[in-house]
Amino acid sequence: MGTAYKRIVIVGGGTAGWMTATAVKAALPASAVELVESDDIGIVGVGEATLPSIRDFHAQVGINEVEFLRATNATFKLGAEFRDWSGLGRRYFHTFGNYADVAGPACLWGQYRRVGDPALGELGDQCVPTVMSMQGRFARPPKEQADMFSYAYHFDASLYAGFLRTTALKRGVRRTEGRIVEVTRRADGGVDQLKLADGRTVSGDLFVDCSGFASLLLGRTLEEPWVDFSHWLPVDRAWAVPSAPSGAAITPYTRSTALEAGWAWRIPLTDRVGNGHVFSTRYIDEDRARKQLLEQLDGPALAEPRLLRFTTGHRERFWVHNVVALGLASGFLEPLESTSIMLIQRGLLKMVDLLKPGVPPAAPAVAAYNRGMTNVFARIRDFVVLHYCLTARRDSQLWRDMTAMDLPDTLAFRLHVWRQTGVLRQYGEEGFEPASWLAIHAGNGNWPEHLDPVFNEVPLDEARQALRQRRDQIAAMVAAMPLHEDYLRGILGK
Ligand SMILES: Cc1cc2nc3c(=O)[nH]c(=O)nc-3n(C[C@H](O)[C@H](O)[C@H](O)COP(=O)(O)OP(=O)(O)OC[C@H]3O[C@@H](n4cnc5c(N)ncnc54)[C@H](O)[C@@H]3O)c2cc1C
């Protein structure tokens, strides 16, 4: 047991760094929190789509929603539309809603399959935020029906880092600007001091590495090995470019369009659209990928496309000696399901929990932290791979390989259980609820081979009637909601 972590130093001022500074200061107000960032290096500046858990973070650190929306040009996000993923010309939605019961006699998807009535429409018609998305409508769920659906945001990542920075500085976090050129170690292998280019030094007891892809402390200094996921997730580059709004409505969802060797994102903000093409250089060269992105834009490009390079995977351990890595410094899955900020949050929550007692955590607690984060990455990896491996596309080598590859054991087992028994198997440390898994299976037409006889406990006519009623109630409720843009304007007072 060492001395208490009185001085906490955060390396990096991107989303991860400022989220960490805000959360640590909120949870441990007596600690001295210092963040070091380099204006010359800047931040990655992408990462504009989120998951509903970001609202928990905002609640924990006391961020006001309207102030946040105004400061970051944010829009609401109900989920994502997947175009050309299940097959060319097809689309499906993964939204943050529920599908009522997912097991037992009243299981909604089970009764839907059993009734098998085309007049019922798609399974998505039974899910409130999917119908809202299809109609471009938005309203926050009423408090008494908060479990009906959830929502997240799209925002400008650079503005978000700035917004969090203002919040953190007001609360007493100290900011040091400068490029770190050397890291000195303690006798036990941990980090002792950071040396800046102008000769200043920064000392601390605990160092949180939020230095982005550089992974300055955990990767470069401590040389923690990399766990490579590129066998399952071969994408390794992204072109990113903002475009002018096309004049069309601001969609309350992210669009992801599958292309020849990857996929393109479209993220609507209030003042522009964020676009990107995530691709694998095993299957396409950078120039062709850039051209494919520019062909996707629905308004003029506002800048030259920017190329980002990455490898999917994570560091073997996330907390080593007195260094904890969060954000891109700890690992990166690809952005298909906007999971990076959620991963930062998961790590932060666990880390803060271990810091609260005021003494450095014992070795078994750190080992549990590392196991927990390894599991979170693996669960999310499985969910992202699911989108690829279920496709009916065979029109290019990427898609042929994605459907023929060996899957991670955990995913192969889940797929087997689903096909054989209709159970949406969950492990510990999940990133996504069964309803999310169901949305991807349904969107790809991947249904169990047999229906559970328990579904027969409900008379067929009763089941049909209940599904019709639910669909019609949802349609009527959504038709009464405002368009997303009007709702945004209403709360922003613009
Ligand atoms: C193509 C792409 C798309 C993405 N899309 C999404 C998405 O839709 N949703 C989502 O949740 N996430 C997304 N992400 C991930 C998201 O961008 C990051 O998780 C998030 O921005 C956090 O980044 P970061 O803070 O870890 O790193 P960065 O933003 O890169 O910050 C690193 C910081 O470290 C500092 N630094 C580095 N080296 C030094 C040094 N030597 N001295 C001093 N300071 C230093 C830098 O100045 C900077 O302040 C995406 C990522 C990529 C690559």
XYZ file of C-alpha atoms and ligand atoms in Angstrom:
547
model
C 0.000 0.000 0.000
C 1.602 3.299 -1.116
C 0.857 6.859 -0.123
C -2.459 8.461 -1.049
C -3.030 9.786 -4.553
C -3.079 13.462 -3.631
C -1.929 14.853 -6.986
C -3.700 13.442 -10.009
C -2.180 14.369 -13.364
C -4.132 13.885 -16.584
C -2.144 13.767 -19.809
C -4.221 15.020 -22.754
C -7.060 17.467 -23.269
C -9.337 15.677 -25.732
C -12.754 14.302 -24.814
C -11.151 11.644 -22.599
C -8.927 14.114 -20.734
C -11.586 16.690 -19.981
C -14.229 14.076 -19.124
C -11.716 12.605 -16.668
C -10.819 15.991 -15.186
C -14.494 16.891 -14.681
C -15.426 13.542 -13.161
C -12.373 13.220 -10.893
C -12.795 16.741 -9.535
C -16.522 16.083 -8.914
C -15.828 12.802 -7.082
C -12.637 13.816 -5.234
C -12.901 17.569 -4.630
C -9.978 17.567 -2.188
C -7.478 16.183 -4.723
C -5.264 18.450 -6.795
C -6.131 17.698 -10.426
C -3.816 18.978 -13.161
C -4.305 18.432 -16.900
C -1.444 18.786 -19.377
C -2.245 19.309 -23.031
C -0.449 20.561 -26.095
C -2.106 23.135 -28.338
C 0.403 22.269 -31.080
C -0.600 18.613 -31.131
C -4.315 19.291 -30.746
C -7.029 16.679 -30.350
C -8.357 13.985 -32.665
C -11.546 16.072 -33.017
C -13.799 13.309 -34.340
C -16.252 11.327 -32.248
C -19.479 13.124 -32.739
C -22.059 10.425 -32.090
C -22.814 9.048 -28.641
C -24.880 6.515 -26.705
C -27.509 7.274 -24.035
C -25.045 6.586 -21.220
C -23.503 10.018 -21.872
C -26.570 11.467 -20.158
C -25.645 9.563 -16.991
C -22.208 11.172 -17.145
C -23.747 14.614 -17.520
C -26.063 13.956 -14.569
C -23.152 12.728 -12.418
C -21.032 15.791 -13.033
C -23.954 18.241 -13.052
C -24.032 19.360 -16.694
C -27.154 21.204 -17.821
C -28.599 19.707 -21.017
C -29.626 22.928 -22.727
C -26.281 24.623 -22.006
C -24.517 21.579 -23.412
C -26.711 21.453 -26.553
C -26.091 25.167 -27.232
C -22.348 24.990 -26.629
C -21.698 22.011 -28.921
C -24.135 22.515 -31.855
C -25.694 19.248 -30.755
C -28.693 17.379 -32.098
C -30.605 14.451 -30.609
C -29.778 10.870 -31.530
C -32.291 8.015 -31.278
C -29.972 5.429 -32.797
C -28.513 4.570 -36.167
C -29.783 3.656 -39.593
C -27.798 0.915 -41.328
C -28.003 1.236 -45.102
C -26.766 -1.525 -47.371
C -25.503 -3.498 -44.372
C -27.815 -6.503 -44.427
C -27.796 -6.447 -48.240
C -27.519 -3.884 -51.047
C -30.625 -1.704 -51.158
C -31.811 -2.762 -47.692
C -31.876 -0.805 -44.466
C -32.587 -1.323 -40.789
C -32.481 0.706 -37.591
C -30.815 0.123 -34.261
C -32.463 2.594 -31.926
C -32.393 3.010 -28.172
C -35.820 1.545 -27.554
C -37.309 -1.589 -26.136
C -39.280 -4.394 -27.740
C -41.317 -5.213 -24.611
C -40.669 -8.790 -23.414
C -37.799 -10.614 -25.124
C -38.601 -13.994 -23.535
C -41.592 -15.918 -22.180
C -45.124 -16.295 -23.624
C -45.546 -12.547 -24.274
C -42.162 -12.260 -26.055
C -42.821 -9.575 -28.658
C -40.468 -10.745 -31.403
C -41.577 -14.355 -30.794
C -45.250 -13.516 -31.255
C -44.408 -11.338 -34.258
C -42.631 -14.264 -35.919
C -45.342 -16.705 -34.936
C -48.178 -14.525 -36.264
C -46.146 -13.949 -39.460
C -48.623 -11.422 -40.856
C -47.049 -9.111 -43.504
C -49.796 -6.557 -42.745
C -48.107 -5.971 -39.391
C -45.169 -4.283 -41.138
C -41.639 -4.563 -39.778
C -40.618 -5.464 -36.277
C -39.268 -1.890 -36.067
C -42.869 -0.625 -36.224
C -43.211 -2.042 -32.696
C -40.365 0.133 -31.370
C -41.086 3.780 -30.512
C -37.719 5.430 -31.404
C -37.478 3.470 -34.671
C -40.810 4.911 -35.785
C -39.722 8.368 -34.566
C -36.533 8.029 -36.609
C -38.362 6.971 -39.743
C -40.566 10.050 -39.449
C -37.805 12.442 -38.340
C -39.670 13.290 -35.125
C -38.362 13.848 -31.624
C -39.580 14.580 -28.096
C -37.921 13.549 -24.855
C -39.744 10.640 -23.192
C -42.089 11.704 -20.401
C -40.582 11.111 -16.917
C -43.222 8.524 -15.996
C -42.429 6.549 -19.180
C -38.684 6.969 -19.175
C -38.135 3.287 -20.058
C -40.102 3.597 -23.319
C -36.962 4.757 -25.108
C -33.734 6.541 -24.508
C -31.723 9.042 -26.502
C -28.206 10.355 -26.959
C -26.627 13.206 -28.936
C -24.578 14.142 -31.940
C -22.175 16.991 -31.204
C -19.083 18.814 -32.383
C -16.249 16.933 -30.644
C -13.908 19.946 -30.516
C -16.617 22.139 -29.020
C -17.440 19.401 -26.501
C -13.838 19.189 -25.275
C -13.874 23.001 -24.922
C -17.187 22.942 -23.071
C -15.918 20.346 -20.604
C -12.685 22.299 -20.221
C -14.573 25.450 -19.169
C -16.616 23.370 -16.717
C -13.550 21.651 -15.253
C -11.517 24.868 -14.932
C -14.391 26.569 -13.101
C -14.367 23.677 -10.640
C -10.702 24.019 -9.829
C -8.848 21.777 -12.286
C -5.471 23.252 -13.221
C -4.487 23.346 -16.903
C -0.887 23.274 -18.077
C -0.180 23.860 -21.740
C 2.947 22.308 -23.194
C 4.393 19.399 -25.130
C 5.617 16.500 -23.017
C 9.041 15.470 -24.334
C 10.224 13.091 -21.633
C 8.705 10.867 -18.961
C 10.809 9.824 -15.960
C 10.118 6.633 -14.030
C 10.101 5.728 -10.348
C 12.147 2.851 -8.979
C 9.045 0.599 -8.949
C 8.466 1.201 -12.681
C 5.654 3.741 -12.303
C 5.735 7.278 -13.682
C 7.448 9.974 -11.636
C 7.524 13.172 -13.690
C 6.634 14.675 -17.043
C 9.152 16.992 -18.682
C 7.795 19.661 -21.003
C 9.542 21.101 -24.069
C 10.204 24.423 -22.291
C 11.912 22.681 -19.355
C 9.043 22.739 -16.846
C 8.242 19.517 -14.996
C 4.944 18.129 -13.736
C 4.904 15.621 -10.863
C 2.039 13.519 -9.640
C 1.005 10.457 -7.638
C -1.424 9.052 -10.215
C -1.164 9.687 -13.962
C -4.190 9.252 -16.221
C -3.041 8.738 -19.771
C -5.537 10.434 -22.103
C -2.940 11.204 -24.763
C -4.944 9.703 -27.626
C -3.420 7.342 -30.174
C 0.067 8.414 -28.940
C -0.564 6.465 -25.692
C 2.369 8.359 -24.245
C 2.474 6.761 -20.803
C 0.879 3.307 -21.014
C 2.021 2.519 -24.563
C 5.254 4.406 -25.222
C 6.680 4.642 -21.705
C 5.415 1.489 -19.965
C 5.339 -0.481 -23.240
C 2.153 -2.311 -22.348
C 1.487 -4.839 -25.168
C -1.362 -4.403 -27.651
C -4.250 -6.881 -27.999
C -5.027 -6.838 -31.705
C -8.634 -7.138 -32.938
C -7.883 -6.522 -36.604
C -8.589 -10.137 -37.524
C -12.263 -9.463 -36.729
C -12.336 -5.727 -37.284
C -9.929 -5.086 -40.193
C -10.746 -1.388 -40.733
C -7.614 0.710 -40.144
C -8.203 4.175 -41.638
C -10.857 6.847 -41.766
C -11.299 9.894 -43.936
C -13.336 12.558 -42.149
C -14.864 15.695 -43.655
C -17.581 18.161 -42.633
C -20.161 19.211 -45.211
C -22.702 22.007 -45.453
C -26.260 21.116 -44.469
C -28.199 20.051 -47.556
C -31.376 21.836 -46.543
C -33.022 18.484 -45.785
C -34.399 17.850 -42.302
C -31.901 17.172 -39.476
C -32.261 13.453 -38.860
C -32.493 12.347 -35.211
C -30.173 9.443 -35.973
C -26.734 8.635 -37.342
C -26.584 7.073 -40.781
C -24.113 4.346 -41.553
C -23.851 3.182 -45.161
C -21.913 0.031 -45.956
C -19.525 0.485 -48.881
C -17.183 -1.779 -50.821
C -14.397 -1.917 -48.218
C -15.902 -0.333 -45.104
C -18.682 2.069 -44.292
C -19.523 5.775 -44.260
C -20.988 7.754 -41.378
C -23.277 10.769 -41.609
C -23.816 12.735 -38.417
C -26.091 15.799 -38.496
C -25.276 18.795 -36.283
C -27.207 22.053 -36.150
C -24.703 23.920 -38.352
C -23.107 21.203 -40.513
C -22.950 17.488 -41.224
C -20.042 15.315 -40.059
C -19.047 12.621 -42.559
C -16.449 9.920 -42.619
C -15.419 6.746 -44.398
C -14.007 3.984 -42.211
C -12.203 1.441 -44.376
C -9.588 -1.252 -44.496
C -6.421 -0.812 -46.558
C -6.411 -4.575 -47.027
C -9.286 -4.016 -49.453
C -9.056 -0.489 -50.852
C -6.407 2.219 -51.267
C -6.653 5.596 -49.570
C -7.352 7.589 -52.745
C -10.267 5.452 -53.813
C -11.679 5.502 -50.275
C -11.446 9.317 -50.262
C -13.297 9.499 -53.561
C -16.025 7.193 -52.246
C -16.506 9.446 -49.217
C -16.829 12.596 -51.318
C -19.432 10.845 -53.480
C -21.509 10.218 -50.345
C -21.850 13.871 -49.269
C -25.223 15.491 -49.589
C -23.843 19.045 -49.394
C -20.549 20.756 -50.405
C -17.445 19.740 -48.388
C -16.415 22.463 -45.932
C -12.764 21.377 -45.663
C -10.242 18.999 -47.151
C -10.829 15.419 -45.953
C -8.554 14.418 -43.064
C -7.002 10.943 -42.817
C -6.891 9.089 -39.478
C -4.914 5.889 -38.984
C -5.646 3.289 -36.318
C -5.571 -0.383 -35.413
C -8.545 -1.954 -33.649
C -7.798 -3.456 -30.250
C -6.639 -2.370 -26.811
C -3.695 -2.417 -24.423
C -3.385 -5.706 -22.536
C -3.817 -3.932 -19.195
C -5.404 -0.555 -18.649
C -4.024 0.237 -15.172
C -0.331 -0.465 -14.603
C 1.599 0.870 -11.570
C 0.355 4.456 -11.130
C -0.823 4.868 -14.729
C -4.421 4.420 -15.920
C -5.202 4.891 -19.620
C -8.578 6.117 -20.829
C -9.850 6.927 -24.309
C -7.796 6.267 -27.415
C -4.660 5.844 -25.277
C -6.215 2.620 -23.938
C -7.630 1.200 -27.160
C -9.998 1.690 -30.041
C -12.751 -0.428 -31.523
C -14.077 1.119 -34.635
C -16.734 3.839 -34.401
C -19.649 1.853 -35.914
C -21.732 1.970 -32.725
C -20.255 5.172 -31.244
C -18.831 3.286 -28.295
C -15.615 5.189 -27.508
C -17.117 7.745 -25.174
C -19.054 4.985 -23.436
C -15.763 3.107 -22.957
C -14.180 6.214 -21.448
C -17.129 6.471 -19.073
C -16.936 2.830 -18.032
C -13.260 3.153 -17.204
C -13.782 6.452 -15.423
C -16.572 5.130 -13.226
C -14.522 2.123 -12.176
C -11.404 4.211 -11.630
C -13.124 6.861 -9.530
C -14.688 4.123 -7.435
C -11.248 2.743 -6.639
C -9.850 6.196 -5.865
C -12.623 7.283 -3.514
C -11.260 5.609 -0.361
C -8.233 7.937 -0.623
C -5.563 5.240 -0.722
C -4.077 3.522 -3.783
C -6.089 0.383 -4.603
C -4.625 -2.983 -3.672
C -3.243 -5.199 -6.441
C -6.330 -7.481 -6.646
C -8.571 -4.433 -7.154
C -6.355 -3.209 -9.999
C -6.390 -6.707 -11.508
C -10.202 -6.682 -11.308
C -10.224 -3.281 -13.015
C -8.113 -4.672 -15.849
C -10.266 -7.795 -16.192
C -13.418 -5.669 -16.195
C -12.154 -3.354 -18.943
C -10.909 -6.316 -21.008
C -14.407 -7.775 -20.813
C -16.099 -4.491 -21.740
C -13.913 -4.230 -24.868
C -14.615 -7.877 -25.784
C -18.392 -7.508 -25.374
C -18.493 -4.422 -27.547
C -16.184 -6.029 -30.104
C -18.671 -8.915 -30.377
C -21.574 -6.543 -30.875
C -19.759 -4.601 -33.603
C -18.622 -7.793 -35.368
C -22.251 -8.993 -35.350
C -23.137 -6.177 -37.805
C -20.571 -7.471 -40.283
C -20.865 -11.221 -39.968
C -24.632 -11.427 -40.532
C -24.633 -9.594 -43.859
C -26.035 -11.178 -46.999
C -23.562 -9.118 -49.072
C -21.024 -11.012 -51.142
C -20.312 -8.285 -53.702
C -16.760 -7.443 -52.558
C -13.874 -9.223 -50.858
C -14.390 -7.466 -47.491
C -17.948 -8.756 -47.195
C -17.045 -12.237 -48.386
C -14.257 -12.391 -45.790
C -16.428 -10.990 -42.995
C -18.982 -13.756 -43.448
C -16.376 -16.525 -43.675
C -14.045 -15.569 -40.806
C -13.629 -17.394 -37.491
C -15.637 -15.473 -34.935
C -14.586 -14.782 -31.346
C -15.723 -17.779 -29.238
C -18.046 -15.633 -27.160
C -19.839 -14.318 -30.249
C -19.992 -17.724 -31.924
C -21.614 -19.095 -28.760
C -24.186 -16.287 -28.599
C -25.104 -16.789 -32.248
C -25.489 -20.517 -31.706
C -27.694 -20.017 -28.630
C -29.859 -17.480 -30.486
C -30.330 -19.681 -33.558
C -31.049 -22.812 -31.509
C -33.099 -21.449 -28.624
C -34.063 -17.822 -29.306
C -32.256 -16.656 -26.159
C -30.303 -13.398 -26.350
C -27.412 -14.551 -24.186
C -25.726 -11.833 -22.115
C -22.401 -11.904 -20.259
C -21.127 -9.622 -17.516
C -19.873 -6.133 -18.476
C -22.139 -5.815 -21.507
C -22.195 -2.656 -23.571
C -25.603 -3.301 -25.145
C -28.938 -4.642 -23.902
C -30.741 -7.633 -25.480
C -33.023 -5.206 -27.395
C -29.960 -3.910 -29.260
C -28.846 -7.419 -30.202
C -32.402 -8.155 -31.318
C -32.418 -5.071 -33.582
C -29.308 -6.317 -35.415
C -30.553 -9.910 -35.732
C -33.949 -8.717 -36.975
C -32.407 -6.172 -39.334
C -30.406 -8.969 -40.940
C -33.283 -11.458 -40.951
C -31.302 -13.730 -38.632
C -34.048 -15.559 -36.751
C -33.968 -18.670 -34.531
C -34.533 -21.955 -36.321
C -37.464 -22.926 -34.101
C -39.984 -20.939 -32.124
C -40.277 -21.712 -28.429
C -43.507 -23.705 -27.759
C -44.137 -21.368 -24.807
C -45.317 -18.765 -27.366
C -48.339 -21.016 -28.059
C -49.694 -20.214 -24.613
C -51.084 -17.010 -26.125
C -53.997 -17.608 -28.526
C -52.944 -16.656 -32.048
C -55.715 -14.075 -32.587
C -54.934 -12.451 -29.282
C -51.263 -12.178 -30.254
C -52.118 -10.663 -33.653
C -54.489 -8.183 -32.017
C -51.917 -7.135 -29.397
C -49.281 -6.509 -32.080
C -51.695 -4.478 -34.208
C -52.715 -2.450 -31.207
C -49.143 -1.735 -30.139
C -48.150 -0.751 -33.686
C -51.162 1.577 -34.047
C -50.645 3.166 -30.631
C -47.006 3.844 -31.425
C -47.888 5.290 -34.838
C -50.486 7.630 -33.288
C -48.156 8.695 -30.486
C -45.280 9.460 -32.879
C -47.532 11.312 -35.346
C -48.336 13.750 -32.523
C -44.646 14.496 -31.842
C -42.866 17.533 -33.322
C -40.270 17.256 -36.055
C -36.768 16.940 -34.611
C -35.713 20.375 -35.876
C -38.770 22.102 -34.443
C -38.247 20.432 -31.083
C -34.591 21.491 -31.031
C -35.480 25.048 -31.980
C -38.085 25.075 -29.223
C -35.706 24.132 -26.445
C -32.760 26.160 -27.747
C -34.967 29.225 -28.227
C -33.545 29.804 -31.749
C -12.508 7.939 -37.243
C -12.994 8.026 -35.835
C -14.344 8.223 -35.581
C -14.807 8.269 -34.265
N -16.141 8.397 -34.009
C -16.602 8.331 -32.748
C -17.978 8.443 -32.448
O -18.791 8.653 -33.320
N -18.346 8.354 -31.153
C -17.448 8.153 -30.151
O -17.845 8.032 -28.977
N -16.137 8.119 -30.411
C -15.701 8.190 -31.662
N -14.368 8.130 -31.910
C -13.445 8.097 -30.791
C -13.300 9.485 -30.218
O -12.811 10.370 -31.194
C -12.352 9.478 -29.037
O -12.657 8.437 -28.185
C -12.458 10.740 -28.257
O -12.320 11.859 -29.073
C -11.418 10.781 -27.181
O -10.154 11.013 -27.735
P -8.971 11.149 -26.705
O -9.304 12.223 -25.763
O -8.652 9.808 -26.183
O -7.749 11.588 -27.639
P -7.419 12.994 -28.366
O -8.624 13.772 -28.699
O -6.484 12.665 -29.487
O -6.631 13.804 -27.281
C -5.288 13.541 -26.997
C -4.718 14.658 -26.171
O -3.405 14.318 -25.757
C -2.555 15.420 -25.986
N -1.197 14.954 -26.197
C -0.765 13.920 -26.968
N 0.593 13.843 -26.928
C 1.009 14.837 -26.104
C 2.290 15.301 -25.674
N 3.421 14.737 -26.082
N 2.334 16.362 -24.840
C 1.213 16.984 -24.412
N -0.024 16.588 -24.793
C -0.119 15.552 -25.628
C -3.150 16.093 -27.215
O -2.731 17.432 -27.334
C -4.631 15.997 -26.895
O -5.005 17.044 -26.040
C -13.887 8.129 -33.203
C -12.529 7.988 -33.459
C -12.067 7.935 -34.770
C -10.609 7.763 -35.020
